[in-house]
PDB file of C-alpha atoms in Angstrom:
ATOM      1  CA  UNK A   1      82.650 -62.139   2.626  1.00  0.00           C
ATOM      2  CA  UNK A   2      79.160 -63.203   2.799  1.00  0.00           C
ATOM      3  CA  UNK A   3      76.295 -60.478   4.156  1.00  0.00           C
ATOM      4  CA  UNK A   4      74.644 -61.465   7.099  1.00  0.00           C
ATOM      5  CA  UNK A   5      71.072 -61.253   8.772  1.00  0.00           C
ATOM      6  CA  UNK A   6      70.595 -58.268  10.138  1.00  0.00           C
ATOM      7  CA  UNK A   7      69.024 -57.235  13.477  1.00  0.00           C
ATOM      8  CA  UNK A   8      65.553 -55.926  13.366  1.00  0.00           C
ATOM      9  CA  UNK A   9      66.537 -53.095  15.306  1.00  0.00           C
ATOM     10  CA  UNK A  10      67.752 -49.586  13.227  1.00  0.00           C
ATOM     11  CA  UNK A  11      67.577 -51.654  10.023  1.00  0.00           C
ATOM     12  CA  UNK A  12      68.421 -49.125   7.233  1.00  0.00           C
ATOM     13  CA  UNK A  13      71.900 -47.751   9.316  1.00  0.00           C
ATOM     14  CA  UNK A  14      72.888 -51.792   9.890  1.00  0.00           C
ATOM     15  CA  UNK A  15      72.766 -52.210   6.031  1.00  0.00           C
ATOM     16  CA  UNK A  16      74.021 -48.753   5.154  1.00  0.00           C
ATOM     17  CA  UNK A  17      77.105 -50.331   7.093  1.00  0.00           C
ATOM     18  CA  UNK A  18      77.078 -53.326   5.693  1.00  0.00           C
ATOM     19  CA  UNK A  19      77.221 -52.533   1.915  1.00  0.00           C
ATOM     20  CA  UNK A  20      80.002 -50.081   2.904  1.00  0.00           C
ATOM     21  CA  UNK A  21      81.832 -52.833   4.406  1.00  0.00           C
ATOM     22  CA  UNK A  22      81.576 -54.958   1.061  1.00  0.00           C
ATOM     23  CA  UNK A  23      83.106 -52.010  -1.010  1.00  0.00           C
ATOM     24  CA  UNK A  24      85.621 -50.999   1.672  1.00  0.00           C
ATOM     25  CA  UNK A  25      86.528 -54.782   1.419  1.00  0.00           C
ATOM     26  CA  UNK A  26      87.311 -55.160  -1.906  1.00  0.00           C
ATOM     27  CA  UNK A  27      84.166 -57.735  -2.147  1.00  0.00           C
ATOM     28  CA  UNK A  28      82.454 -54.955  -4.468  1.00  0.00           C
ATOM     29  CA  UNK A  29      85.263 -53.311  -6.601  1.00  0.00           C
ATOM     30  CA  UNK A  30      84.972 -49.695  -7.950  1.00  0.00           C
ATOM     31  CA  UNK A  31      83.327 -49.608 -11.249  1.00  0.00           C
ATOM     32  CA  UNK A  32      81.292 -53.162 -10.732  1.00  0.00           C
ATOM     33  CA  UNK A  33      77.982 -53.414 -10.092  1.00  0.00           C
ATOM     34  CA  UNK A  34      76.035 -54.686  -6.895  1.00  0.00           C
ATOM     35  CA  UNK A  35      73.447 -57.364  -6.191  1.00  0.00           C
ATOM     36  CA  UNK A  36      69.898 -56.765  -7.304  1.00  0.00           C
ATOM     37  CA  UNK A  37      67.747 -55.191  -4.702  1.00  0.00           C
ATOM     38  CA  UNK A  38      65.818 -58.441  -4.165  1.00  0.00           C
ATOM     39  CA  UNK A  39      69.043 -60.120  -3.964  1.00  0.00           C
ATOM     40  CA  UNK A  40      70.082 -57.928  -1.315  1.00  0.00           C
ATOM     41  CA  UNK A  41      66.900 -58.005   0.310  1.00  0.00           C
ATOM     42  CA  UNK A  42      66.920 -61.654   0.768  1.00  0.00           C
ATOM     43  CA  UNK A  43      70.660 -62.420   1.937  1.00  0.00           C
ATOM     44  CA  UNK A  44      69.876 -59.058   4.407  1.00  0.00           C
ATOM     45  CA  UNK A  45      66.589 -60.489   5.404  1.00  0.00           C
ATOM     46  CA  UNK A  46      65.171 -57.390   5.087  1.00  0.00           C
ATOM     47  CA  UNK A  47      62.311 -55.751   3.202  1.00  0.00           C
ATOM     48  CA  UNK A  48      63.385 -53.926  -0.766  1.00  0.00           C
ATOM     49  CA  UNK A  49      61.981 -50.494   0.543  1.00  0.00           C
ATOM     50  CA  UNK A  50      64.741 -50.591   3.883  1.00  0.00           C
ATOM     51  CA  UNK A  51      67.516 -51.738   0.695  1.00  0.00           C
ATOM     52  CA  UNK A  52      65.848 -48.952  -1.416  1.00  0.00           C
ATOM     53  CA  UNK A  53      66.516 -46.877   1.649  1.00  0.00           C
ATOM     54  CA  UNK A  54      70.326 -47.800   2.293  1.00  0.00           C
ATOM     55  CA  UNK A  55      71.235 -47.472  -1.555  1.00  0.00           C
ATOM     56  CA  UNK A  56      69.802 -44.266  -1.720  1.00  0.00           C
ATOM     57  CA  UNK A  57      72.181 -42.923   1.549  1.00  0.00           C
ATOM     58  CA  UNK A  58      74.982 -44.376  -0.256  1.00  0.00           C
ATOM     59  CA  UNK A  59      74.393 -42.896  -3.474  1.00  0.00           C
ATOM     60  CA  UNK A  60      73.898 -39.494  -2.182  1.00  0.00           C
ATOM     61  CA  UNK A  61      77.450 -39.855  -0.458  1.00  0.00           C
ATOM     62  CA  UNK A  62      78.863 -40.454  -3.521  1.00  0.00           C
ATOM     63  CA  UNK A  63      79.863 -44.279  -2.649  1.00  0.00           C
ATOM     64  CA  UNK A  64      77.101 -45.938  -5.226  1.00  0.00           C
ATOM     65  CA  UNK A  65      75.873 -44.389  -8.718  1.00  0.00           C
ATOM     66  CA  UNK A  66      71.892 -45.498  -9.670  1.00  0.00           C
ATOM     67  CA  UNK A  67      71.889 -46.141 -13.449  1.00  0.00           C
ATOM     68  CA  UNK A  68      68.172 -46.273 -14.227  1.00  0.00           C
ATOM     69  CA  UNK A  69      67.725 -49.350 -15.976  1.00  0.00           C
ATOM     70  CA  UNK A  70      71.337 -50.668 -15.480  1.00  0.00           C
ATOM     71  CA  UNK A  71      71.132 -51.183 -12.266  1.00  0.00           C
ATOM     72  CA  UNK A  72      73.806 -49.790  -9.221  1.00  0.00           C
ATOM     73  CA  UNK A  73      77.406 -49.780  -9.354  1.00  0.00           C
ATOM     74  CA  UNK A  74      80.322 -48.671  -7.017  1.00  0.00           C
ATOM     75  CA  UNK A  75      81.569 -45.552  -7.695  1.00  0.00           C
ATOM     76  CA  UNK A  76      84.210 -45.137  -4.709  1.00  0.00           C
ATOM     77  CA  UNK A  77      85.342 -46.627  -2.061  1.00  0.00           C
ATOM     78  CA  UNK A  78      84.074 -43.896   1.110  1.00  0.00           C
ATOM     79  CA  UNK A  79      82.242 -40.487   1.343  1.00  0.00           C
ATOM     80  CA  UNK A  80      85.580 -38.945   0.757  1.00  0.00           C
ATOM     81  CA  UNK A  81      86.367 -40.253  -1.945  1.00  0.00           C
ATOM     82  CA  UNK A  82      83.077 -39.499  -3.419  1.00  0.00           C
ATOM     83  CA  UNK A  83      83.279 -36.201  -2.522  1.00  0.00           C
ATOM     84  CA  UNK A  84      86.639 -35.679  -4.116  1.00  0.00           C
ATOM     85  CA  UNK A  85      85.356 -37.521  -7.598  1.00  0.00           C
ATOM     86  CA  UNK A  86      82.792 -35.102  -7.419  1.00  0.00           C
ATOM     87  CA  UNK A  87      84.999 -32.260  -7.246  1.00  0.00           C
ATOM     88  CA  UNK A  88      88.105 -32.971  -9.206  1.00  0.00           C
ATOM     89  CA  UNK A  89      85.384 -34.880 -11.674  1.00  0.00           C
ATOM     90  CA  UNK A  90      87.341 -36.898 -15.069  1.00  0.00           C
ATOM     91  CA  UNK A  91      89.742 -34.099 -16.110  1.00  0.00           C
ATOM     92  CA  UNK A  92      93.517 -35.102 -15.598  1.00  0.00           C
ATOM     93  CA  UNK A  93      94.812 -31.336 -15.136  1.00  0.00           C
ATOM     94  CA  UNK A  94      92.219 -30.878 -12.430  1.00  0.00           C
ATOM     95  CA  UNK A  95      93.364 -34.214 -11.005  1.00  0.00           C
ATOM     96  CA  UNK A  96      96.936 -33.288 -11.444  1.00  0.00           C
ATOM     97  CA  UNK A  97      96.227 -29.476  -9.735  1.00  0.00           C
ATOM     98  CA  UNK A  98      94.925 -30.945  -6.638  1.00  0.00           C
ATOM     99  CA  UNK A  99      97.060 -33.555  -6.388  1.00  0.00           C
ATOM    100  CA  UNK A 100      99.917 -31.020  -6.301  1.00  0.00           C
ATOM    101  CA  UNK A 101      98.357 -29.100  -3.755  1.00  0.00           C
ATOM    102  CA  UNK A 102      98.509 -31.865  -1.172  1.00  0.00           C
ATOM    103  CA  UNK A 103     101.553 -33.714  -2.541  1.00  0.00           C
ATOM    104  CA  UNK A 104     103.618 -30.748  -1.638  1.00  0.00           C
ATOM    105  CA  UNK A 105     102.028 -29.758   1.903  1.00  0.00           C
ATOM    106  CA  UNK A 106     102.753 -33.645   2.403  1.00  0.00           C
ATOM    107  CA  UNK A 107     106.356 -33.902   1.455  1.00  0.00           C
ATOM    108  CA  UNK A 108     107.509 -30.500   3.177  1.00  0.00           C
ATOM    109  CA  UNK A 109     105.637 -31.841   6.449  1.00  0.00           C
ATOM    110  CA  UNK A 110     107.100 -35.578   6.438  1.00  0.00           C
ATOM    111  CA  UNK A 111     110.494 -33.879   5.530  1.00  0.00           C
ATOM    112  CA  UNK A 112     110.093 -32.829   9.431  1.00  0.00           C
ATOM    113  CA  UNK A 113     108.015 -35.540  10.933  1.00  0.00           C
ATOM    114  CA  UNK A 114     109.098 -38.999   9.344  1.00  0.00           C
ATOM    115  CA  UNK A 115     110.289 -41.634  11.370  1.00  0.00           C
ATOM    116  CA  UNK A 116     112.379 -44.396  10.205  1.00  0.00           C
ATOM    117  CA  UNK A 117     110.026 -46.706   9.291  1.00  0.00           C
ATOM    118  CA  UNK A 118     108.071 -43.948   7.081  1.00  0.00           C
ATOM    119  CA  UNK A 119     112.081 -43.866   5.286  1.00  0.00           C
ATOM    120  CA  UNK A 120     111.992 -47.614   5.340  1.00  0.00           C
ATOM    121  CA  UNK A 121     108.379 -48.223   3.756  1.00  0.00           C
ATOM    122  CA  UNK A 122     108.761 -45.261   1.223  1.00  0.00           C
ATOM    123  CA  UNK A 123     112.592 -47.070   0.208  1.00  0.00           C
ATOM    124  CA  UNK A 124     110.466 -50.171  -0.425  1.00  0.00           C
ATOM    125  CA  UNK A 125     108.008 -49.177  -2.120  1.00  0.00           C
ATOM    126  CA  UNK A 126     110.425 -46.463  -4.686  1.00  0.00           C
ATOM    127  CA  UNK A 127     112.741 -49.632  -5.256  1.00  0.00           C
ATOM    128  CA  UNK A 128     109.645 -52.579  -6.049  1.00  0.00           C
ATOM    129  CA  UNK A 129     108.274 -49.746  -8.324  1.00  0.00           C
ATOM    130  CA  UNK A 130     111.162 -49.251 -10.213  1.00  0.00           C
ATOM    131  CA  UNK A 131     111.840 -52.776 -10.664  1.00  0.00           C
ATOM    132  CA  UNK A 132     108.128 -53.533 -11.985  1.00  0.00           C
ATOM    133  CA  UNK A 133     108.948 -49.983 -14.113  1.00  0.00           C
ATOM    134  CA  UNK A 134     111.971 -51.308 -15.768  1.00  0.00           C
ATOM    135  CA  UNK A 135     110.190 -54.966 -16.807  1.00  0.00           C
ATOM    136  CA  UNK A 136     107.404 -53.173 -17.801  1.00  0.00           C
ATOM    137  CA  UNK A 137     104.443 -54.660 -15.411  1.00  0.00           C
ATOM    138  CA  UNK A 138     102.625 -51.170 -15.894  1.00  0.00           C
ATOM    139  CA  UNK A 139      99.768 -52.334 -13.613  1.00  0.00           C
ATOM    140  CA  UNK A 140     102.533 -53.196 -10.972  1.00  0.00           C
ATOM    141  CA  UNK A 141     103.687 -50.197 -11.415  1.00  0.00           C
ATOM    142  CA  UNK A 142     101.332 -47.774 -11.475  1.00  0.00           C
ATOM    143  CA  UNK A 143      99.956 -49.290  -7.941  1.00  0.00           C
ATOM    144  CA  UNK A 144     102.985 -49.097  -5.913  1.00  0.00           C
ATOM    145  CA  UNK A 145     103.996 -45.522  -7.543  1.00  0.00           C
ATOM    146  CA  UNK A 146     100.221 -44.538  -5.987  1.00  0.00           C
ATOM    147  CA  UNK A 147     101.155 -46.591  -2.383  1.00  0.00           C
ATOM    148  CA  UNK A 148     104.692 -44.493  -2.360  1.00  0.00           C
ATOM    149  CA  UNK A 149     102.694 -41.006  -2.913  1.00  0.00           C
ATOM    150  CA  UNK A 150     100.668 -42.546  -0.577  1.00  0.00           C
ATOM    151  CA  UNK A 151     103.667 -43.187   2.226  1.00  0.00           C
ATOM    152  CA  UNK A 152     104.995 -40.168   1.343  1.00  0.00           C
ATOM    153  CA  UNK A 153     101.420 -37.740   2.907  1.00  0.00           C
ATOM    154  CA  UNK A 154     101.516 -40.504   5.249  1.00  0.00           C
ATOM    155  CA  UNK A 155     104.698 -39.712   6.729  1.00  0.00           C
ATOM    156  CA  UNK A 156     103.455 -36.307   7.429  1.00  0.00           C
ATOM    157  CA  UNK A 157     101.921 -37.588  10.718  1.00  0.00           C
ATOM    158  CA  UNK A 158      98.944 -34.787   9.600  1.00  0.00           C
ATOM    159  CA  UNK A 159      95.958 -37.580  10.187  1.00  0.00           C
ATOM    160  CA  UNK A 160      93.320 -35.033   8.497  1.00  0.00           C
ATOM    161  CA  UNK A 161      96.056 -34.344   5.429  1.00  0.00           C
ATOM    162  CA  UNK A 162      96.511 -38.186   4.655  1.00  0.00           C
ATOM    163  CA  UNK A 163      92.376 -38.516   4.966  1.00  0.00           C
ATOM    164  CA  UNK A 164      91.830 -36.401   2.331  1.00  0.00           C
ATOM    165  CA  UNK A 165      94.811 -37.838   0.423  1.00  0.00           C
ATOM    166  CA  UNK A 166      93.316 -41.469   0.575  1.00  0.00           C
ATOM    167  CA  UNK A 167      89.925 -40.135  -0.318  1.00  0.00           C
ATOM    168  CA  UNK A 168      92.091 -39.455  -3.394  1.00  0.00           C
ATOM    169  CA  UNK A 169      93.369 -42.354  -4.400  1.00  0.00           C
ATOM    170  CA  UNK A 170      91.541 -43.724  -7.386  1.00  0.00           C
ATOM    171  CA  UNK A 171      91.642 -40.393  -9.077  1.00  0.00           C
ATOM    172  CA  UNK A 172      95.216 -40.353  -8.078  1.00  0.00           C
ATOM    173  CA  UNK A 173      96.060 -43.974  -9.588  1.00  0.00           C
ATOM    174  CA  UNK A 174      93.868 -43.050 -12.624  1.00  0.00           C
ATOM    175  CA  UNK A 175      96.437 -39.859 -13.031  1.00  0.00           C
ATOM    176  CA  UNK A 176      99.431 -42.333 -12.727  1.00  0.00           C
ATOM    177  CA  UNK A 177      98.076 -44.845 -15.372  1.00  0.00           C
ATOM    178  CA  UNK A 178      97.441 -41.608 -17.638  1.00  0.00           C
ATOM    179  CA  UNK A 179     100.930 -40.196 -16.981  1.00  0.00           C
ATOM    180  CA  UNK A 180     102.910 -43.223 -16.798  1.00  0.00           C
ATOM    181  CA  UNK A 181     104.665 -42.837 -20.561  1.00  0.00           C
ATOM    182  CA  UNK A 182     107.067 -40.643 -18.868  1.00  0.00           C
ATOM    183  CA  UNK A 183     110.460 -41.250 -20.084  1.00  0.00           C
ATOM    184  CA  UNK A 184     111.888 -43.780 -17.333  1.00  0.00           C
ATOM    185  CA  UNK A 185     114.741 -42.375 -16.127  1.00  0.00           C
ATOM    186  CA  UNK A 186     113.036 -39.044 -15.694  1.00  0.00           C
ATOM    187  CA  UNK A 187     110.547 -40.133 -13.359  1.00  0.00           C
ATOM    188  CA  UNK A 188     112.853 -42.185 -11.200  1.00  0.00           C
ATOM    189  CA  UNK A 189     115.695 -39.614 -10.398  1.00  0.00           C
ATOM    190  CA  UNK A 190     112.437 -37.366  -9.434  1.00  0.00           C
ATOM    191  CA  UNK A 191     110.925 -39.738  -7.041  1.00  0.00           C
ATOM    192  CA  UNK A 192     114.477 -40.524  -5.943  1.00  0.00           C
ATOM    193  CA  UNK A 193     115.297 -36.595  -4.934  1.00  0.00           C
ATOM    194  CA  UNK A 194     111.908 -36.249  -3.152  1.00  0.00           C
ATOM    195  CA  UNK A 195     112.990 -39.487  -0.894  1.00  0.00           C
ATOM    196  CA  UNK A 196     116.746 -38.101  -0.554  1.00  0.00           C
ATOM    197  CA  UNK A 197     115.355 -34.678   0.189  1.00  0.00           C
ATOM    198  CA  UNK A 198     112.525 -36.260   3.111  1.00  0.00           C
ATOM    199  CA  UNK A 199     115.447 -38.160   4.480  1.00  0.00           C
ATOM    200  CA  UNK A 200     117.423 -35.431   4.576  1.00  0.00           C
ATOM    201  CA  UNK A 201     115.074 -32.980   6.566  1.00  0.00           C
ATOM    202  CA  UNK A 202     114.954 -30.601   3.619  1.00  0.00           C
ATOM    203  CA  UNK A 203     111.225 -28.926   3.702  1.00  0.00           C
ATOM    204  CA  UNK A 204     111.560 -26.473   0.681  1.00  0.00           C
ATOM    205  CA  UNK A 205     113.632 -29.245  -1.427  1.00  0.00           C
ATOM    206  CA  UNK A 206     110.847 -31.715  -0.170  1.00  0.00           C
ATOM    207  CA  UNK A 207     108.631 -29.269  -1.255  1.00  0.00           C
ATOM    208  CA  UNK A 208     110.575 -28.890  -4.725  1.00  0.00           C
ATOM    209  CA  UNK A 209     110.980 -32.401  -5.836  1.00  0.00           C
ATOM    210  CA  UNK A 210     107.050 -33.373  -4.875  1.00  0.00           C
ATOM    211  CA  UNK A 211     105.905 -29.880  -7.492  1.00  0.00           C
ATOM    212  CA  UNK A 212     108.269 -30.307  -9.801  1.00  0.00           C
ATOM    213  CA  UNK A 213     106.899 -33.503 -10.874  1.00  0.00           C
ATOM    214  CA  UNK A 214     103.144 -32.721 -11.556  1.00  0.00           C
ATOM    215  CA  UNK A 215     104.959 -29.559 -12.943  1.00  0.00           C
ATOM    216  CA  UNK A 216     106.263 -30.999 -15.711  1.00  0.00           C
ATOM    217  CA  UNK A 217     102.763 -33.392 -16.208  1.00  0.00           C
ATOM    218  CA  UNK A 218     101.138 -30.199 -16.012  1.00  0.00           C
ATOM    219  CA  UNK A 219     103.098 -28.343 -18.555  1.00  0.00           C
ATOM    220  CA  UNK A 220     102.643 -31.547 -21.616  1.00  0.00           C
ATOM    221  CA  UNK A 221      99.035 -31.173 -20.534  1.00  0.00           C
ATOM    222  CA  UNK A 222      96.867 -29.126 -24.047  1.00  0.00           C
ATOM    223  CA  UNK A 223      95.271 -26.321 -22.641  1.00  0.00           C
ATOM    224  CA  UNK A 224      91.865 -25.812 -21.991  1.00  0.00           C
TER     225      UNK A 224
END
């Protein structure tokens, strides 16, 4: 998606908004870098010191990293998610601890509040990830194990719970690709019991099944 000409009115917040839309978009992927500053100022049509200005806001919320003499690259998709980078930073237990934290909360609250469809999606999504599992497309796999963790919080119905989660969720996927040599059939009659357990209204098997898991990751984990 091409940027367009701004408005000469409030300048810097119109392409604050607009190089958040081209991450949020998938246009500017994590990890890859951005246009030049002239570049940007000439397809914005502004001047370098307003996209000097916008970079900066987006690199104190965490959304861009400034690599002196590399140049800018995306480092997550919204302030959230920034913010939780920040926090949880590269290490896979500290990943793995918070993860728990709202993975739980999440699967004891959808136990009580999912709908049908929440049952239906989550189904889905456990059965195409076992099928990419078992023929071994691990990139398949390890992004529709991260959408059903995802369904899972989601079916909660707790709108600031599934915020943070999503804020989350390239840590999170990073933690699955890390994690993913779990013995097969291990890791699918666990993601199978927290689904039976949801379905079945059970909060503290919910609540089981979703720490259990990470448990176990936890536990292989070397101490610090």
């Amino acid at each position: 998606m091409p940027l367009v000409t701004t408005r000469r009115t409030g300048l810097v917040d119109q392409v604050i908004e607009q190089l958040r839309a081209s991450v949020t978009s998938g246009e500017w992927p994590v990890d890859s870098r951005i246009p030049t500053e002239p570049e940007l100022a000439e397809s914005l049509g502004v001047g370098r010191n307003t996209v000097r200005e916008a970079v900066r806001a987006l690199a104190h919320s965490g959304i861009l990293e400034v690599r002196q003499g590399d140049g800018t690259y995306v480092r997550a998709t919204s302030e959230v998610s920034g913010a939780l980078r920040r926090l949880c930073g590269t290490q896979l237990r500290d990943v793995l601890q918070v993860r728990r934290c709202l993975e739980v909360e999440g699967a004891r609250l959808a136990a009580v509040a999912r709908t049908d469809a929440d049952l239906a999606e989550m189904r889905d999504l456990l059965a195409r990830r076992d099928d990419h599992q078992r023929q071994g497309r691990h990139a398949d796999f390890v992004r529709t194990d991260t959408e059903f963790h995802l369904a899972v919080v989601r079916a909660s119905h707790n709108p600031v719970l599934t915020e943070l989660y999503c804020g989350l969720t390239e840590v999170v996927m990073a933690s699955v690709a890390a994690t993913s040599a779990t013995p097969p059939e291990v890791d699918q009659i666990r993601h199978r019991g927290l689904l039976e357990a949801i379905a079945a209204g059970d909060v503290p098997e919910a609540g089981r099944e979703a720490g259990g898991f990470l448990d176990e990751l936890l536990d292989r984990l070397p101490s610090r």
